[in-house]
Every structure is written in C-alpha cells, then in structure tokens.
Amino acid sequence: MLHRLYQRASGLYKTGSRRLTGLSGVALLILRAVVGWLFILHALFKFQLGTAAFANFVLKPADLPLAGTLSWFVPTMELVAGILIIVGLLTRLAAVLLAMEMVFTGFVYKLADLHTGVLGPHGTGGAELDFVYLAAFLLILIAGPGPVAVDRLLRLEPRPQEEADEAEEPSLSPVTADTI
C-alpha cells in the first residue's frame, strides 16, 4: 500500500518536474524582467533624489572615496545594467556588475557600516533584499539569459544544441601526425 502510494506520488512529482523544466527559459525571462525593472527604478530614484544628496546622505557617511563620482556612476550603472538585463544584451556582464554592487551594499554598507543586520532593526531595512538580488544576479550569471535574449540573437550565448555539442567534445584532442 505504502509502496504504491510512493510510486504514485513520485510519478506525479516527476511529471510535474519535467513540465516545469521546460519552462526554465520563461522563468529566466521573468526573473530578468523583474530585477532589471527594479534596478531601473532604483536608478531613477537616485537621479530624482539628486546625485549630490545621494553622495551626501549615502556615500559620504560610508566613508567612500570619490563619493561625487560614485554618486552619478552608481545610478547610471544601475540604469544601463537594468536595461541590458531586461533585453538580454551582455546579460552576464550586467549581472556580474550588479552582483558586485549587491556584495558591497549588503556586506560592506549595510552589515559593516550601518550595522543593520540581515533583517534590520525590528525586521525592516536590513541586507536581506541585497542578498536576494545577489542570488538572482548569480543565477543569471551562471544560467545565462535564457533563450529569449538579444545575446542569443547575436550569438553571444550558445544555443542549446551548441551547448550539448561542446559538452561532448573532449577538452584536449590527442596530437597525431594529421594535426601537426
């Protein structure tokens, strides 16, 4: 009885897993659209606040060098990288830049400088969102942009068949008289 129940449950689980695996490209597109859009909003907020205010109230209290330069560089990078992530152009580069920003804002700024902790005082305003963003950008960096991306159109990312072909090729081919 338990064995049949287990077989039925595992069969349903495997069927669901196969169906969901086929949607991984859609999931990557949704993830890219959401985090890209949110970073565009972050950038626009900083520009609306004003680069001087961003420098004076965020960057200088953290004792960052070149706060004036960073005050326009950070929102510009967030805006451009957010757009690149949404359209899937130079996706891995944009993801690594934003991941590095999240390492800095989460670990250095919020945990070390502000001492907010992960959840923040009373569960608000900590580094948890930075860590979620970091995880999302690392996923995009490792998994790539998915099939719906300008990177694929420009052949900056391999197509699934090319990935399979590369996996089958040995990394070092033997030296023979024909290859010399």
XYZ file of N, CA and C in Angstrom:
540
model
N 0.819 -1.198 0.000
C 0.000 0.000 0.000
C 0.863 1.261 0.000
N 1.825 1.334 0.959
C 2.710 2.497 1.024
C 3.593 2.581 -0.216
N 4.011 1.402 -0.711
C 4.853 1.383 -1.897
C 4.110 1.956 -3.107
N 2.841 1.564 -3.280
C 2.048 2.097 -4.400
C 1.807 3.590 -4.242
N 1.552 4.021 -3.027
C 1.359 5.439 -2.760
C 2.627 6.222 -3.092
N 3.775 5.682 -2.696
C 5.057 6.319 -3.007
C 5.267 6.378 -4.521
N 4.993 5.265 -5.218
C 5.172 5.240 -6.668
C 4.268 6.275 -7.341
N 3.041 6.383 -6.909
C 2.093 7.346 -7.477
C 2.571 8.778 -7.222
N 2.971 9.044 -5.977
C 3.426 10.387 -5.621
C 4.704 10.741 -6.376
N 5.651 9.813 -6.472
C 6.897 10.114 -7.181
C 6.640 10.271 -8.675
N 5.703 9.523 -9.218
C 5.345 9.680 -10.630
C 4.761 11.051 -10.915
N 3.862 11.504 -10.026
C 3.292 12.837 -10.183
C 4.362 13.922 -10.057
N 5.261 13.721 -9.104
C 6.340 14.694 -8.898
C 7.234 14.778 -10.136
N 7.612 13.625 -10.691
C 8.482 13.594 -11.868
C 7.791 14.222 -13.070
N 6.501 13.947 -13.250
C 5.752 14.552 -14.352
C 5.728 16.065 -14.215
N 5.446 16.540 -13.019
C 5.454 17.984 -12.779
C 6.827 18.586 -13.005
N 7.861 17.888 -12.555
C 9.231 18.379 -12.739
C 9.586 18.506 -14.210
N 9.222 17.500 -15.012
C 9.514 17.557 -16.457
C 8.807 18.737 -17.109
N 7.564 18.965 -16.740
C 6.810 20.076 -17.323
C 7.402 21.427 -16.911
N 7.780 21.555 -15.659
C 8.351 22.812 -15.187
C 9.743 23.061 -15.755
N 10.519 21.996 -15.956
C 11.848 22.151 -16.533
C 11.762 22.772 -17.918
N 10.736 22.449 -18.647
C 10.543 23.034 -19.972
C 10.254 24.528 -19.932
N 9.928 25.052 -18.767
C 9.619 26.481 -18.623
C 10.789 27.293 -18.078
N 11.975 26.701 -17.996
C 13.105 27.422 -17.397
C 13.464 28.677 -18.182
N 13.305 28.666 -19.509
C 13.572 29.866 -20.299
C 12.595 30.985 -19.978
N 11.337 30.631 -19.762
C 10.327 31.622 -19.381
C 10.634 32.161 -17.989
N 11.050 31.282 -17.089
C 11.384 31.707 -15.733
C 12.557 32.686 -15.738
N 13.576 32.412 -16.555
C 14.715 33.333 -16.650
C 14.280 34.678 -17.228
N 13.398 34.656 -18.202
C 12.897 35.905 -18.784
C 12.140 36.717 -17.726
N 11.291 36.055 -16.954
C 10.542 36.747 -15.900
C 11.501 37.308 -14.856
N 12.473 36.508 -14.431
C 13.457 36.973 -13.449
C 14.220 38.182 -13.980
N 14.678 38.100 -15.221
C 15.414 39.226 -15.814
C 14.539 40.464 -15.890
N 13.294 40.309 -16.288
C 12.398 41.464 -16.413
C 12.151 42.122 -15.057
N 11.933 41.319 -14.033
C 11.621 41.871 -12.711
C 12.834 42.563 -12.096
N 13.983 41.877 -12.033
C 15.142 42.505 -11.393
C 15.681 43.664 -12.225
N 15.604 43.573 -13.534
C 16.031 44.689 -14.377
C 15.160 45.912 -14.149
N 13.844 45.703 -14.118
C 12.901 46.803 -13.893
C 13.126 47.433 -12.522
N 13.337 46.597 -11.495
C 13.561 47.126 -10.148
C 14.848 47.950 -10.080
N 15.865 47.548 -10.811
C 17.104 48.338 -10.791
C 16.980 49.614 -11.594
N 16.163 49.611 -12.605
C 15.871 50.872 -13.296
C 15.176 51.826 -12.326
N 14.238 51.299 -11.542
C 13.565 52.130 -10.540
C 14.539 52.651 -9.483
N 15.476 51.809 -9.036
C 16.499 52.245 -8.078
C 17.302 53.408 -8.660
N 17.697 53.271 -9.917
C 18.493 54.314 -10.568
C 17.698 55.604 -10.705
N 16.458 55.501 -11.154
C 15.635 56.701 -11.335
C 15.386 57.402 -10.002
N 15.223 56.627 -8.928
C 15.051 57.225 -7.603
C 16.290 58.020 -7.208
N 17.462 57.445 -7.459
C 18.702 58.144 -7.107
C 18.857 59.426 -7.928
N 18.511 59.358 -9.214
C 18.583 60.565 -10.040
C 17.573 61.609 -9.574
N 16.366 61.152 -9.207
C 15.333 62.065 -8.724
C 15.750 62.696 -7.386
N 16.355 61.907 -6.527
C 16.867 62.401 -5.250
C 17.948 63.448 -5.487
N 18.720 63.212 -6.513
C 19.830 64.109 -6.848
C 21.145 63.462 -6.488
N 22.100 63.588 -7.380
C 23.381 62.935 -7.139
C 24.099 63.538 -5.932
N 23.921 64.837 -5.688
C 24.559 65.455 -4.514
C 23.973 64.887 -3.224
N 22.649 64.732 -3.174
C 22.013 64.171 -1.984
C 22.423 62.712 -1.794
N 22.495 61.965 -2.880
C 22.930 60.565 -2.806
C 24.356 60.503 -2.256
N 25.215 61.390 -2.720
C 26.594 61.426 -2.234
C 26.638 61.814 -0.761
N 25.897 62.859 -0.375
C 25.973 63.389 0.992
C 25.323 62.498 2.044
N 24.212 61.843 1.675
C 23.461 61.087 2.683
C 23.709 59.584 2.648
N 24.308 59.070 1.576
C 24.543 57.628 1.480
C 26.030 57.317 1.355
N 26.687 57.936 0.397
C 28.067 57.564 0.092
C 29.090 58.145 1.070
N 28.980 59.414 1.391
C 29.948 60.037 2.307
C 29.855 59.478 3.721
N 28.650 59.237 4.266
C 28.596 58.629 5.605
C 29.250 57.248 5.670
N 29.344 56.573 4.515
C 30.011 55.265 4.475
C 31.517 55.423 4.271
N 31.994 56.679 4.265
C 33.421 56.975 4.068
C 33.962 56.417 2.755
N 33.144 56.501 1.710
C 33.592 56.011 0.409
C 34.429 57.078 -0.293
N 35.545 56.674 -0.863
C 36.316 57.640 -1.639
C 35.577 57.956 -2.941
N 35.821 59.108 -3.480
C 35.225 59.525 -4.751
C 33.700 59.510 -4.716
N 33.109 59.950 -3.619
C 31.648 59.928 -3.470
C 30.968 60.724 -4.578
N 31.563 61.839 -5.001
C 30.972 62.631 -6.078
C 30.905 61.863 -7.380
N 31.960 61.154 -7.701
C 31.979 60.339 -8.927
C 31.022 59.171 -8.805
N 31.051 58.502 -7.665
C 30.153 57.361 -7.454
C 28.685 57.776 -7.475
N 28.398 59.020 -7.084
C 27.007 59.462 -6.995
C 26.320 59.507 -8.350
N 27.068 59.658 -9.420
C 26.443 59.571 -10.742
C 26.739 58.229 -11.395
N 27.906 57.611 -11.050
C 28.263 56.328 -11.651
C 27.300 55.220 -11.240
N 26.985 55.118 -9.953
C 26.137 54.024 -9.454
C 24.755 54.037 -10.102
N 24.019 55.168 -10.087
C 22.704 55.116 -10.725
C 22.783 54.917 -12.242
N 23.830 55.448 -12.871
C 23.984 55.234 -14.311
C 24.207 53.759 -14.601
N 25.070 53.116 -13.803
C 25.315 51.687 -13.971
C 24.043 50.887 -13.719
N 23.291 51.248 -12.673
C 22.042 50.536 -12.377
C 21.044 50.683 -13.520
N 20.946 51.868 -14.089
C 20.013 52.110 -15.190
C 20.415 51.304 -16.422
N 21.665 51.422 -16.829
C 22.140 50.727 -18.032
C 22.101 49.219 -17.827
N 22.600 48.741 -16.691
C 22.603 47.300 -16.431
C 21.185 46.751 -16.328
N 20.265 47.510 -15.738
C 18.866 47.075 -15.668
C 18.261 46.901 -17.051
N 18.536 47.855 -17.929
C 18.038 47.757 -19.312
C 18.672 46.562 -20.014
N 19.985 46.398 -19.871
C 20.681 45.273 -20.508
C 20.136 43.940 -20.017
N 19.853 43.837 -18.732
C 19.323 42.575 -18.198
C 17.932 42.298 -18.761
N 17.096 43.312 -18.862
C 15.747 43.100 -19.392
C 15.791 42.612 -20.832
N 16.566 43.273 -21.682
C 16.603 42.880 -23.101
C 17.493 41.676 -23.350
N 18.333 41.334 -22.361
C 19.193 40.168 -22.521
C 20.393 40.454 -23.398
N 20.975 41.628 -23.252
C 22.169 42.002 -24.014
C 23.323 42.178 -23.037
N 24.431 41.489 -23.318
C 25.575 41.486 -22.395
C 25.088 41.153 -20.982
N 24.197 40.190 -20.933
C 23.476 39.848 -19.712
C 24.396 39.429 -18.577
N 25.353 38.580 -18.876
C 26.239 38.091 -17.814
C 27.111 39.222 -17.267
N 27.555 40.125 -18.129
C 28.344 41.275 -17.675
C 27.511 42.171 -16.767
N 26.287 42.474 -17.185
C 25.397 43.299 -16.361
C 25.115 42.614 -15.031
N 24.905 41.304 -15.060
C 24.622 40.561 -13.824
C 25.812 40.588 -12.879
N 27.026 40.454 -13.395
C 28.194 40.458 -12.514
C 28.414 41.850 -11.921
N 28.159 42.913 -12.683
C 28.304 44.270 -12.148
C 27.308 44.519 -11.012
N 26.061 44.127 -11.242
C 25.051 44.336 -10.202
C 25.263 43.402 -9.016
N 25.776 42.203 -9.256
C 26.097 41.290 -8.151
C 27.198 41.890 -7.280
N 28.203 42.491 -7.922
C 29.276 43.135 -7.151
C 28.722 44.294 -6.333
N 27.789 45.046 -6.902
C 27.167 46.127 -6.137
C 26.421 45.567 -4.933
N 25.734 44.440 -5.107
C 24.974 43.853 -4.005
C 25.895 43.295 -2.922
N 27.040 42.774 -3.301
C 28.019 42.336 -2.298
C 28.435 43.543 -1.475
N 28.721 44.652 -2.160
C 29.141 45.852 -1.445
C 28.017 46.390 -0.561
N 26.821 46.591 -1.131
C 25.746 47.202 -0.338
C 25.283 46.289 0.795
N 25.253 44.982 0.551
C 24.802 44.059 1.585
C 25.811 43.858 2.683
N 27.012 43.435 2.299
C 28.010 43.079 3.299
C 28.749 44.295 3.863
N 29.211 45.170 2.989
C 30.035 46.287 3.454
C 29.183 47.418 4.011
N 28.240 47.892 3.216
C 27.483 49.076 3.631
C 26.491 48.764 4.744
N 25.596 47.809 4.516
C 24.527 47.577 5.500
C 24.992 46.786 6.728
N 25.770 45.733 6.512
C 26.186 44.935 7.668
C 27.353 45.569 8.419
N 28.395 46.008 7.711
C 29.598 46.508 8.391
C 29.482 47.978 8.781
N 29.022 48.844 7.866
C 28.979 50.280 8.163
C 27.747 50.672 8.978
N 26.580 50.244 8.545
C 25.347 50.647 9.228
C 24.963 49.706 10.367
N 25.531 48.517 10.381
C 25.227 47.516 11.417
C 23.725 47.216 11.496
N 23.080 47.134 10.322
C 21.644 46.877 10.315
C 21.309 45.413 10.573
N 22.254 44.534 10.292
C 21.966 43.109 10.366
C 21.251 42.668 9.097
N 20.960 41.406 9.030
C 20.307 40.878 7.832
C 18.875 41.375 7.728
N 18.128 41.315 8.814
C 16.726 41.740 8.781
C 16.529 43.194 9.172
N 17.517 43.825 9.731
C 17.398 45.218 10.130
C 16.714 45.354 11.475
N 16.711 46.578 11.984
C 16.045 46.798 13.269
C 14.545 46.536 13.144
N 14.040 45.729 14.008
C 12.600 45.394 14.027
C 12.156 44.744 12.719
N 13.071 44.061 12.037
C 12.719 43.338 10.815
C 12.543 44.200 9.587
N 13.044 45.425 9.601
C 12.916 46.295 8.425
C 14.259 46.918 8.077
N 14.546 47.005 6.788
C 15.690 47.762 6.324
C 17.045 47.125 6.492
N 17.122 45.823 6.508
C 18.412 45.155 6.606
C 18.971 44.823 5.234
N 19.858 43.860 5.219
C 20.550 43.483 3.985
C 19.863 42.341 3.243
N 18.702 41.892 3.716
C 18.074 40.717 3.094
C 17.745 40.927 1.622
N 17.265 42.092 1.265
C 16.934 42.347 -0.136
C 18.192 42.348 -0.998
N 19.279 42.874 -0.479
C 20.547 42.853 -1.210
C 20.973 41.407 -1.477
N 20.768 40.536 -0.499
C 21.151 39.140 -0.666
C 20.237 38.416 -1.653
N 18.957 38.765 -1.677
C 18.053 38.177 -2.665
C 18.457 38.625 -4.068
N 18.745 39.923 -4.216
C 19.237 40.418 -5.505
C 20.542 39.725 -5.892
N 21.443 39.575 -4.935
C 22.717 38.905 -5.212
C 22.467 37.496 -5.740
N 21.579 36.759 -5.102
C 21.255 35.401 -5.551
C 20.663 35.423 -6.957
N 19.788 36.382 -7.233
C 19.178 36.475 -8.567
C 20.238 36.773 -9.629
N 21.152 37.694 -9.325
C 22.181 38.031 -10.303
C 23.173 36.894 -10.492
N 23.469 36.147 -9.428
C 24.338 34.978 -9.578
C 23.659 33.899 -10.415
N 22.359 33.727 -10.241
C 21.619 32.773 -11.070
C 21.682 33.183 -12.535
N 21.447 34.454 -12.818
C 21.513 34.943 -14.200
C 22.929 34.796 -14.745
N 23.924 35.096 -13.933
C 25.313 34.964 -14.359
C 25.631 33.518 -14.740
N 25.210 32.570 -13.919
C 25.538 31.163 -14.151
C 24.655 30.546 -15.230
N 23.350 30.789 -15.160
C 22.418 30.164 -16.110
C 22.408 30.861 -17.459
N 22.820 32.108 -17.494
C 22.745 32.873 -18.729
C 21.380 33.507 -18.874
N 21.163 34.194 -19.974
C 19.926 34.946 -20.134
C 18.708 34.110 -20.496
N 18.926 32.880 -20.938
C 17.812 32.070 -21.416
C 17.633 32.257 -22.914
N 16.655 31.565 -23.483
C 16.501 31.576 -24.942
C 15.958 32.881 -25.518
N 15.216 33.655 -24.731
C 14.627 34.900 -25.232
C 15.526 36.050 -24.799
N 16.554 36.304 -25.607
C 17.530 37.334 -25.260
C 18.262 37.788 -26.514
N 18.633 39.044 -26.528
C 19.401 39.586 -27.644
C 20.750 38.876 -27.733
N 21.315 38.468 -26.594
C 22.580 37.725 -26.598
C 22.490 36.493 -27.501
N 21.361 35.811 -27.494
C 21.182 34.628 -28.353
C 21.098 35.030 -29.821
N 20.389 36.121 -30.105
C 20.278 36.579 -31.497
C 21.638 36.961 -32.066
N 22.470 37.577 -31.239
C 23.801 37.999 -31.679
C 24.840 36.892 -31.539
N 24.386 35.722 -31.110
C 25.241 34.558 -30.894
C 26.347 34.815 -29.866
N 26.049 35.662 -28.901
C 26.959 35.860 -27.779
C 26.794 34.746 -26.754
N 25.660 34.066 -26.808
C 25.373 32.914 -25.954
C 25.143 31.715 -26.865
N 25.641 30.547 -26.482
C 25.403 29.367 -27.316
C 23.945 28.943 -27.284
N 23.504 28.396 -28.391
C 22.161 27.815 -28.431
C 22.223 26.461 -27.728
N 21.088 25.917 -27.272
C 21.111 24.643 -26.527
C 21.851 23.521 -27.254
N 21.709 23.402 -28.571
C 22.402 22.342 -29.301
C 23.909 22.567 -29.274
N 24.352 23.833 -29.382
C 25.776 24.139 -29.316
C 26.334 23.795 -27.942
N 25.548 24.033 -26.885
C 25.983 23.691 -25.532
C 26.181 22.187 -25.403
N 25.259 21.412 -25.984
C 25.358 19.952 -25.921
C 26.566 19.467 -26.719
N 26.811 20.071 -27.891
C 27.965 19.687 -28.709
C 29.275 19.971 -27.989
N 29.355 21.135 -27.320
C 30.570 21.495 -26.593
C 30.810 20.554 -25.423
N 29.751 20.087 -24.798
C 29.886 19.183 -23.657
C 30.427 17.828 -24.105
N 30.121 17.431 -25.329
C 30.561 16.134 -25.837
C 32.003 16.162 -26.318
N 32.511 17.327 -26.749
C 33.860 17.428 -27.261
C 34.864 17.289 -26.124
N 35.932 16.511 -26.357
C 36.966 16.437 -25.327
C 37.708 17.767 -25.244
N 38.169 18.109 -24.052
C 38.826 19.398 -23.874
C 40.204 19.422 -24.516
N 40.887 18.294 -24.551
C 42.190 18.218 -25.191
C 42.147 17.112 -26.234
N 42.446 17.467 -27.474
C 42.452 16.440 -28.502
C 43.861 15.882 -28.602
N 43.978 14.597 -28.886
C 45.304 13.981 -28.973
C 46.068 14.537 -30.171
N 47.366 14.623 -30.022
C 48.213 15.087 -31.112
C 48.536 13.887 -31.974
N 48.217 14.043 -33.260
C 48.525 12.985 -34.213
C 49.320 13.575 -35.355
N 49.784 12.733 -36.230
C 50.547 13.209 -37.393
C 49.674 14.094 -38.275
N 48.355 13.849 -38.304
C 47.445 14.657 -39.126
C 47.270 16.058 -38.586
N 47.375 16.248 -37.271
C 47.138 17.572 -36.681
C 48.391 18.429 -36.635
N 49.544 17.848 -36.957
C 50.795 18.631 -36.915
C 51.040 19.340 -38.207
